[in-house]
Amino acid sequence: TFQTSAQGRDMQYTFVARVSDQSRREVTAQGSIRVTRQPYYVYLHNPHNLYQPQDKVQVDIKAVDANNQPVQAEGRVKVTRDIWYEIWIDPNGREVQGKRLEQLRRNLAIFPPPPATPGGPRWKLKFRGYRHDEILTRSVKTNAEGGAEFSFTPERQGYYRVAWTSQNEKNALPIKGETTVWVATNSTTQLGYRYGGLQIIADKNTFHAGQKAPVMLSVPTNDRYVLFSVEADDLYSYRLVHVTGSVKLIHVDIGEKHTPNIFLDGVMVSDHQIFRDTQQIVVPPVNNFLDVSVKLDRDQYQPREEGTLTVTAKNHQGEPVSAEVAVGLVDEAVYAIQSDLAPDPRRFFYGRKRWHRPQTTSSLQMKRLADGKRPLKAKGNRRDGAPMFATGGYAEKEVYDAYDAAEHKPAANASTAASETSLEEGLAKIPAGRIKPKALAQKPVPDQAESAVQVRSDFRSTLYWQPNVRTGKDGRAVIKVKFADSLTEWRATARAVTAVNQFGIDTAKARTQNPLIVRLQAPRFFVVGDQLTLSAILNNNTGREMIVRPSLIAKGLKVVGHVDHHGKPIKGKIGPTKVPAKGERRIDWQVAVTQAGHAKIRVAAQSAQHADAMEKDFIVHEHGIEKFLAVSGKMRGSDVTVQLHIPKARKKGSTRLSVQVTPSLAVTMLDALPYLIDYPYGCTEQTLSRFLPAVIVAKTLTDQGLKPASIRDKLFGGMVTGHTKKTHPKGKKNLLELEAMTRAGLDRLYDFQHGDGGWGWWKKGDSDHFMTAYVLWGLTLAHQAKIEVDRHVLARAYRFLNTTLVEAENQYDLQAWMLHAVSVYHSDAQLKRIHKFQRRAFSNLWKHRNRLNAYTRSLLALAAHYYGFRKQAQTLIENLENGVIIDDQPDTSIVQRGMSKSSKTAMATAHWGEDGIFYRWSNGGVEATAFALRALMTIDPKNKLVEPVMNWLIKNRRGANWSNTRDTAIVVLAMNDYLRASGELKGGVEYELLVNGRKVTAQKVKDVLRAPSRFEIDSRWIRDGTNQIRLVRKNGVNPLYFAANARFFSREEPITPAGNEIFIRRQYFKLAGRPTLLKGYVYEKIPLHDGDAVTSGERIETLLTLEAKNHYEYLVFEDLKPAGLEAVQIKSGEPLYAKELKQSAVSRKLASSGSANRTGGKPARTGKRKSRIFPVPVPETPDSDYTGRSRWVYQELRDRKVALFMDKLPQGVWEIRYTLRAEVPGRFHALPVMGHAMYIPEIRANGAEIRLNIKDRKE
């Protein structure tokens, strides 16, 4: 119980319940309760709105509280006949009412009429409202279900109100509810009812085809004409209805064409205004509905018993039909994780209502819109016959449930619809009750020999699935099913369809149950080295106490012994135990996991009369992970030695060590050439994006002195064999077709050129500045690659851009792009004079260079170089240096400090631009960095940034390619510039490779085709511990680049972290809840270290800190959780995000957390330390510690791990948090979290192992 607020207002309280039984497994549920000032609400509902005199009017009464629970209440129901009347005062001061008032309304065009003279006396309203003539009053009581029925018989036509009133014990305000009905005949003209405009009153809101729908039209005064129509997506019928009085009853024939819904529409002109009302009528397609029934012959079965499923299909008239039925019988527990994705077929095929498409307008509207005058205020409500002032029809776009609509729900009358809807929406829904099994016999258990045991091992979640069961002419189909060993509730589902598009669905439930049940409670998997508790839960479902003998057999595990509920060993064998009636007991054993493979566990329980047993198979995982170590760098002298520490504790035969040596990293870009080219297609941009790579491939081959055939089947270290189908799904293209592809691209670009010399996105349309500059640059590159290009085409494009350069003076990115293209052509064509427009554009960009980003500064720097502005070009290079992002230690980690020291041979990385998540074309990191490298190689080839920039571009490739074709083409162009300027492949080089003092190879590299070499090291030469890899230059002066990596299955205890380009840190925090005065119940986070303990049932937050040294795509992280922990979420794909940390927050958090979750290579601690008697919680990370950027993470919950998938991981430090729950007592190994790039396996990391103790919860 709890004390509710006394603030005098309605409240809603939400409760979250976490319930666990003897199994220690937790089930979470959430509910809410409303606490209101009014103790209950009363709703009156009549199945019809229109009646005739002497008809019996039936009113259903329902009394419920704010939580939709029935209430027994007593109140008085009063029936009144309401008559509308008005009293006006004319300009002479006389009262006008009754027939005189009606005659004036009928004769005057506008009522009240305007004054006879300006400023003269006006008509005044004295009274307007209903007179209530009481018909009867009766006392009514609701029953235990909150329901009651009330009826009366109206003697005469009129407008009747039925109102409930009862006393409110909480305050003086009475509890009220009401409904209204209209009683009329075909000849009725007056009812004493007034709404203020035009109103359409249908008898109910649902009719079937073939029925007549009574409809009453209500107008504000006598002698009005209503244009009445039946509409939906078409105009089905219309008529002009003369309403001689204030109401008129008409009938509408409902036909098949009106399914699934229609709109009754009325338009009327009165008082120089146009009034309109629309009423929607649902006409469910019952001819397409089947009445499907699926039933099991019993409500309860025992495991392995046979049951009978009977499926029956009938049409809406109750006649049997032959149908094809998809039948399934599934464990109900599946739906607790994932609801059925297949919807009701009736709802799927017929669940949408038609839009109201016809539109109605009038000259009155058009006149007022044209005059711009303010329209008169509407009389009454907009929906219910208000004046209409805007063109267009009244349309609804709602989705409805056709099946529910078929239940003949009556339309709420205008006076109660709004209030009733709001109250109904505020009530909680009552969940459907589960099928209760039949009570088990409660006979005393005689003292006799133990019964035989049947071992349950079949735990399928799907017992039966057949998509094409056919019912016979009698509409029936009978199916035999054998139940599995699971003791659960089963849901049978039948979805039926006929050849004439009739659909139906039904479900039924049954339970499998035993009088005595034994349930095995174990982790989902085991890890060698764990020691834990296995439990048998004994359930006595009979009405008498039962003496039960439990037992356990565990093959593949070592049973240490029986333990009590506190985890203390108990000597001797387990004897019989008492299980109370309708109760349960738990028996615990302690087991040790000593060997990998499979485990088979059987628990059994026997009593004198009943017995049960179950058996399950489990996977026992090795203690260890596949580990990857890497070291790379550049040999700058004549001799270099690096080390790889390979631990002794690893699986025999699992170690692989390889070393790659190359005189140039940039040569890896040659791997991209066969994947870049393709025949042109589509618009100008797409054509150029195919043509430009072909040109760059041709230029690269020419500059390197290569022929297409010579590299067709070569690999240059830019991609991993075996991953090409993933990284390059379109496959290689034949480089021998390069010339044909280039020619096809040229012809298409020539054809797309406009008369003004420019290009647009398509052949027709206006010329586009960006696109024209793109094409001009590409065609100029083609000319530089010795491809024959029509000079007239180039000249016309040059003139177009030259004359339009000044138009982009306020668009600095665009002007820089255009000026770069013009300057490239200017240099290639060797023009002597720089046009004034180009000088003006350059001056404009130079003046505003502080507003340029790295991409456009590089473009401007290149333009300055081509124009011969050397000083400005050098200044722009210095500006680029100021904005570069440098990582001097790419082989070390911030999140795993002390893991390894940076090698002197490690190569720094540098880049500009964003991380692939950008909104301007000039912010792309790859293109910006590639153009910056081109500017550096063109203007300052000896710049210190050249090497780290080239290294960053190499590390940011995706296989042989970069982000897209255009990125790849521009990077290849920059790499080609680098190779040509650096001369790394000229002169040749000779070297020796030694591993642990043994000579692996001696190589001579004379040309680009022999540049990269990969060497697999004999496993006999690999040492436990430190392995020395030595590279010795024998001849030549060019640099040598190397990369060594080792793969092995590590059995370290504990496993230490490692990473290559990405790094991971995992931390656990115990969530300790406590109540607070202002914030309610809050959770503090207490860090858990290696060997620390938690209690079963406690929640643990997992914090993964990811460090990305560059921008990566398509990564997967697998967090290998301890066997004793369970995910709190039960469904994969729930919302999860990675949040980026600010650099200042990274330094502060890592410094403060220090050794949290650290491992030191020693056995796990089991004793308490004095410093942890009072653990200090860590503060919550404030929002100010984050940059504001986040990335969506797809989460999959597996038995052994939590798998996290990210499509992009920008450079930086990111955090991911999710919650686990301690469940099984024991000592567990949390093997490291692992991560890798899906298509570049050498980008990978693993965190550190941590060992946790889980204590049993005290009962």
mmCIF file of C-alpha atoms in Angstrom, residues 109-284:
data_model
loop_
_atom_site.group_PDB
_atom_site.id
_atom_site.type_symbol
_atom_site.label_atom_id
_atom_site.label_comp_id
_atom_site.label_asym_id
_atom_site.label_seq_id
_atom_site.Cartn_x
_atom_site.Cartn_y
_atom_site.Cartn_z
ATOM 1 C CA ALA A 109 -33.416 35.669 -45.854
ATOM 2 C CA ILE A 110 -31.333 36.413 -42.764
ATOM 3 C CA PHE A 111 -32.409 36.151 -39.149
ATOM 4 C CA PRO A 112 -32.082 38.230 -37.118
ATOM 5 C CA PRO A 113 -32.470 40.901 -39.805
ATOM 6 C CA PRO A 114 -30.138 43.913 -39.804
ATOM 7 C CA PRO A 115 -31.442 47.285 -38.440
ATOM 8 C CA ALA A 116 -33.841 49.176 -40.691
ATOM 9 C CA THR A 117 -31.547 52.221 -40.520
ATOM 10 C CA PRO A 118 -27.821 52.360 -39.760
ATOM 11 C CA GLY A 119 -27.332 52.601 -36.015
ATOM 12 C CA GLY A 120 -30.996 51.804 -35.391
ATOM 13 C CA PRO A 121 -32.336 49.370 -32.770
ATOM 14 C CA ARG A 122 -31.493 45.675 -33.250
ATOM 15 C CA TRP A 123 -33.112 42.373 -32.421
ATOM 16 C CA LYS A 124 -31.987 40.966 -29.050
ATOM 17 C CA LEU A 125 -31.928 37.368 -27.829
ATOM 18 C CA LYS A 126 -33.665 37.002 -24.476
ATOM 19 C CA PHE A 127 -33.537 33.208 -24.019
ATOM 20 C CA ARG A 128 -32.393 30.144 -25.958
ATOM 21 C CA GLY A 129 -32.427 26.546 -24.702
ATOM 22 C CA TYR A 130 -34.351 23.353 -24.058
ATOM 23 C CA ARG A 131 -37.427 22.860 -21.963
ATOM 24 C CA HIS A 132 -37.271 19.462 -20.245
ATOM 25 C CA ASP A 133 -40.594 17.650 -19.902
ATOM 26 C CA GLU A 134 -40.101 14.718 -17.527
ATOM 27 C CA ILE A 135 -41.404 11.395 -18.846
ATOM 28 C CA LEU A 136 -40.347 9.044 -16.077
ATOM 29 C CA THR A 137 -37.767 8.572 -13.306
ATOM 30 C CA ARG A 138 -36.618 5.203 -12.068
ATOM 31 C CA SER A 139 -34.028 3.876 -9.617
ATOM 32 C CA VAL A 140 -31.439 1.569 -11.255
ATOM 33 C CA LYS A 141 -28.687 -0.592 -9.740
ATOM 34 C CA THR A 142 -25.676 -1.968 -11.588
ATOM 35 C CA ASN A 143 -24.657 -5.575 -10.988
ATOM 36 C CA ALA A 144 -21.284 -6.999 -9.964
ATOM 37 C CA GLU A 145 -20.020 -6.531 -13.546
ATOM 38 C CA GLY A 146 -21.027 -2.866 -13.385
ATOM 39 C CA GLY A 147 -23.839 -3.348 -15.896
ATOM 40 C CA ALA A 148 -27.531 -2.585 -15.963
ATOM 41 C CA GLU A 149 -30.309 -2.351 -18.523
ATOM 42 C CA PHE A 150 -32.938 0.352 -18.751
ATOM 43 C CA SER A 151 -35.793 0.635 -21.217
ATOM 44 C CA PHE A 152 -38.758 2.848 -21.913
ATOM 45 C CA THR A 153 -41.368 3.245 -24.639
ATOM 46 C CA PRO A 154 -41.854 6.766 -26.069
ATOM 47 C CA GLU A 155 -45.480 7.521 -26.815
ATOM 48 C CA ARG A 156 -44.882 10.373 -29.215
ATOM 49 C CA GLN A 157 -42.217 11.749 -31.477
ATOM 50 C CA GLY A 158 -39.570 14.047 -30.054
ATOM 51 C CA TYR A 159 -36.034 14.447 -28.816
ATOM 52 C CA TYR A 160 -35.473 12.340 -25.663
ATOM 53 C CA ARG A 161 -32.676 12.530 -23.124
ATOM 54 C CA VAL A 162 -31.839 9.628 -20.756
ATOM 55 C CA ALA A 163 -29.709 10.811 -17.821
ATOM 56 C CA TRP A 164 -28.153 8.970 -14.871
ATOM 57 C CA THR A 165 -27.475 10.792 -11.602
ATOM 58 C CA SER A 166 -25.951 9.350 -8.413
ATOM 59 C CA GLN A 167 -24.360 10.827 -5.353
ATOM 60 C CA ASN A 168 -20.599 11.262 -5.026
ATOM 61 C CA GLU A 169 -19.402 10.352 -1.554
ATOM 62 C CA LYS A 170 -16.112 12.211 -2.028
ATOM 63 C CA ASN A 171 -17.576 15.605 -2.797
ATOM 64 C CA ALA A 172 -20.819 17.393 -3.506
ATOM 65 C CA LEU A 173 -20.602 17.009 -7.273
ATOM 66 C CA PRO A 174 -22.974 14.252 -8.449
ATOM 67 C CA ILE A 175 -21.914 11.537 -10.891
ATOM 68 C CA LYS A 176 -23.685 11.933 -14.211
ATOM 69 C CA GLY A 177 -23.988 10.197 -17.539
ATOM 70 C CA GLU A 178 -26.453 10.605 -20.360
ATOM 71 C CA THR A 179 -27.417 9.672 -23.894
ATOM 72 C CA THR A 180 -30.047 10.919 -26.359
ATOM 73 C CA VAL A 181 -32.394 9.404 -28.937
ATOM 74 C CA TRP A 182 -34.661 10.820 -31.626
ATOM 75 C CA VAL A 183 -38.177 9.480 -32.104
ATOM 76 C CA ALA A 184 -39.681 10.255 -35.508
ATOM 77 C CA THR A 185 -41.697 8.914 -38.422
ATOM 78 C CA ASN A 186 -41.407 9.393 -42.152
ATOM 79 C CA SER A 187 -43.862 12.298 -41.914
ATOM 80 C CA THR A 188 -42.191 14.057 -39.004
ATOM 81 C CA THR A 189 -41.268 17.710 -39.675
ATOM 82 C CA GLN A 190 -40.712 19.047 -36.143
ATOM 83 C CA LEU A 191 -39.098 17.434 -33.092
ATOM 84 C CA GLY A 192 -38.289 20.431 -30.948
ATOM 85 C CA TYR A 193 -34.591 19.707 -31.616
ATOM 86 C CA ARG A 194 -32.106 22.307 -32.765
ATOM 87 C CA TYR A 195 -28.377 22.072 -33.411
ATOM 88 C CA GLY A 196 -27.584 25.431 -35.014
ATOM 89 C CA GLY A 197 -26.585 24.269 -38.482
ATOM 90 C CA LEU A 198 -26.996 21.267 -40.732
ATOM 91 C CA GLN A 199 -26.664 17.929 -39.006
ATOM 92 C CA ILE A 200 -26.841 14.386 -40.402
ATOM 93 C CA ILE A 201 -28.002 11.876 -37.782
ATOM 94 C CA ALA A 202 -27.598 8.231 -38.828
ATOM 95 C CA ASP A 203 -29.357 5.474 -36.927
ATOM 96 C CA LYS A 204 -25.938 3.865 -36.242
ATOM 97 C CA ASN A 205 -22.466 4.029 -37.736
ATOM 98 C CA THR A 206 -22.322 0.486 -39.141
ATOM 99 C CA PHE A 207 -24.615 -1.152 -41.700
ATOM 100 C CA HIS A 208 -24.378 -4.239 -43.858
ATOM 101 C CA ALA A 209 -24.888 -4.386 -47.604
ATOM 102 C CA GLY A 210 -28.579 -4.927 -48.382
ATOM 103 C CA GLN A 211 -29.830 -2.935 -45.402
ATOM 104 C CA LYS A 212 -31.627 0.410 -45.410
ATOM 105 C CA ALA A 213 -30.020 3.061 -43.289
ATOM 106 C CA PRO A 214 -32.429 5.492 -41.579
ATOM 107 C CA VAL A 215 -30.952 8.981 -41.680
ATOM 108 C CA MET A 216 -32.440 12.159 -40.258
ATOM 109 C CA LEU A 217 -31.547 15.628 -41.517
ATOM 110 C CA SER A 218 -31.743 18.461 -39.020
ATOM 111 C CA VAL A 219 -31.751 22.112 -40.143
ATOM 112 C CA PRO A 220 -31.941 25.311 -38.047
ATOM 113 C CA THR A 221 -35.233 26.523 -39.467
ATOM 114 C CA ASN A 222 -38.138 25.500 -41.691
ATOM 115 C CA ASP A 223 -38.273 25.232 -45.460
ATOM 116 C CA ARG A 224 -34.669 24.514 -46.327
ATOM 117 C CA TYR A 225 -33.160 22.480 -49.160
ATOM 118 C CA VAL A 226 -30.274 20.063 -48.541
ATOM 119 C CA LEU A 227 -28.062 18.609 -51.275
ATOM 120 C CA PHE A 228 -27.622 15.108 -49.868
ATOM 121 C CA SER A 229 -25.055 12.734 -51.399
ATOM 122 C CA VAL A 230 -23.436 9.363 -50.780
ATOM 123 C CA GLU A 231 -19.700 9.570 -51.419
ATOM 124 C CA ALA A 232 -16.324 7.907 -50.835
ATOM 125 C CA ASP A 233 -13.688 7.688 -53.540
ATOM 126 C CA ASP A 234 -16.492 8.498 -55.970
ATOM 127 C CA LEU A 235 -19.883 10.230 -55.987
ATOM 128 C CA TYR A 236 -22.318 7.297 -55.747
ATOM 129 C CA SER A 237 -25.623 9.137 -55.558
ATOM 130 C CA TYR A 238 -27.133 12.495 -54.716
ATOM 131 C CA ARG A 239 -30.558 14.084 -54.288
ATOM 132 C CA LEU A 240 -32.056 17.391 -53.301
ATOM 133 C CA VAL A 241 -34.075 16.976 -50.085
ATOM 134 C CA HIS A 242 -36.710 19.573 -49.196
ATOM 135 C CA VAL A 243 -36.939 19.856 -45.400
ATOM 136 C CA THR A 244 -40.309 21.540 -44.845
ATOM 137 C CA GLY A 245 -39.876 21.678 -41.092
ATOM 138 C CA SER A 246 -36.699 21.431 -39.040
ATOM 139 C CA VAL A 247 -36.123 17.668 -39.502
ATOM 140 C CA LYS A 248 -36.758 15.055 -42.164
ATOM 141 C CA LEU A 249 -36.301 11.294 -42.056
ATOM 142 C CA ILE A 250 -34.920 9.643 -45.195
ATOM 143 C CA HIS A 251 -33.530 6.179 -46.003
ATOM 144 C CA VAL A 252 -30.325 5.196 -47.802
ATOM 145 C CA ASP A 253 -29.982 1.836 -49.538
ATOM 146 C CA ILE A 254 -26.649 0.224 -48.604
ATOM 147 C CA GLY A 255 -25.075 -1.896 -51.346
ATOM 148 C CA GLU A 256 -21.885 -3.887 -51.993
ATOM 149 C CA LYS A 257 -20.270 -0.901 -53.706
ATOM 150 C CA HIS A 258 -20.415 0.932 -50.398
ATOM 151 C CA THR A 259 -17.957 -1.418 -48.662
ATOM 152 C CA PRO A 260 -15.866 -0.808 -46.663
ATOM 153 C CA ASN A 261 -17.165 2.694 -45.903
ATOM 154 C CA ILE A 262 -19.098 5.650 -47.288
ATOM 155 C CA PHE A 263 -19.643 9.257 -46.353
ATOM 156 C CA LEU A 264 -23.112 10.770 -46.054
ATOM 157 C CA ASP A 265 -22.616 14.378 -47.074
ATOM 158 C CA GLY A 266 -25.067 17.279 -46.856
ATOM 159 C CA VAL A 267 -24.791 20.889 -48.020
ATOM 160 C CA MET A 268 -27.346 23.635 -47.288
ATOM 161 C CA VAL A 269 -27.602 27.390 -47.907
ATOM 162 C CA SER A 270 -29.210 29.374 -45.094
ATOM 163 C CA ASP A 271 -28.902 32.988 -43.899
ATOM 164 C CA HIS A 272 -26.538 33.725 -46.789
ATOM 165 C CA GLN A 273 -24.170 31.077 -45.478
ATOM 166 C CA ILE A 274 -23.330 27.605 -46.644
ATOM 167 C CA PHE A 275 -23.542 24.803 -44.082
ATOM 168 C CA ARG A 276 -22.151 21.322 -44.447
ATOM 169 C CA ASP A 277 -22.022 18.110 -42.447
ATOM 170 C CA THR A 278 -20.497 14.692 -43.116
ATOM 171 C CA GLN A 279 -21.223 11.416 -41.373
ATOM 172 C CA GLN A 280 -19.112 8.332 -42.029
ATOM 173 C CA ILE A 281 -20.801 4.942 -42.252
ATOM 174 C CA VAL A 282 -18.858 1.693 -42.022
ATOM 175 C CA VAL A 283 -20.037 -1.102 -44.310
ATOM 176 C CA PRO A 284 -17.840 -4.060 -43.333
#
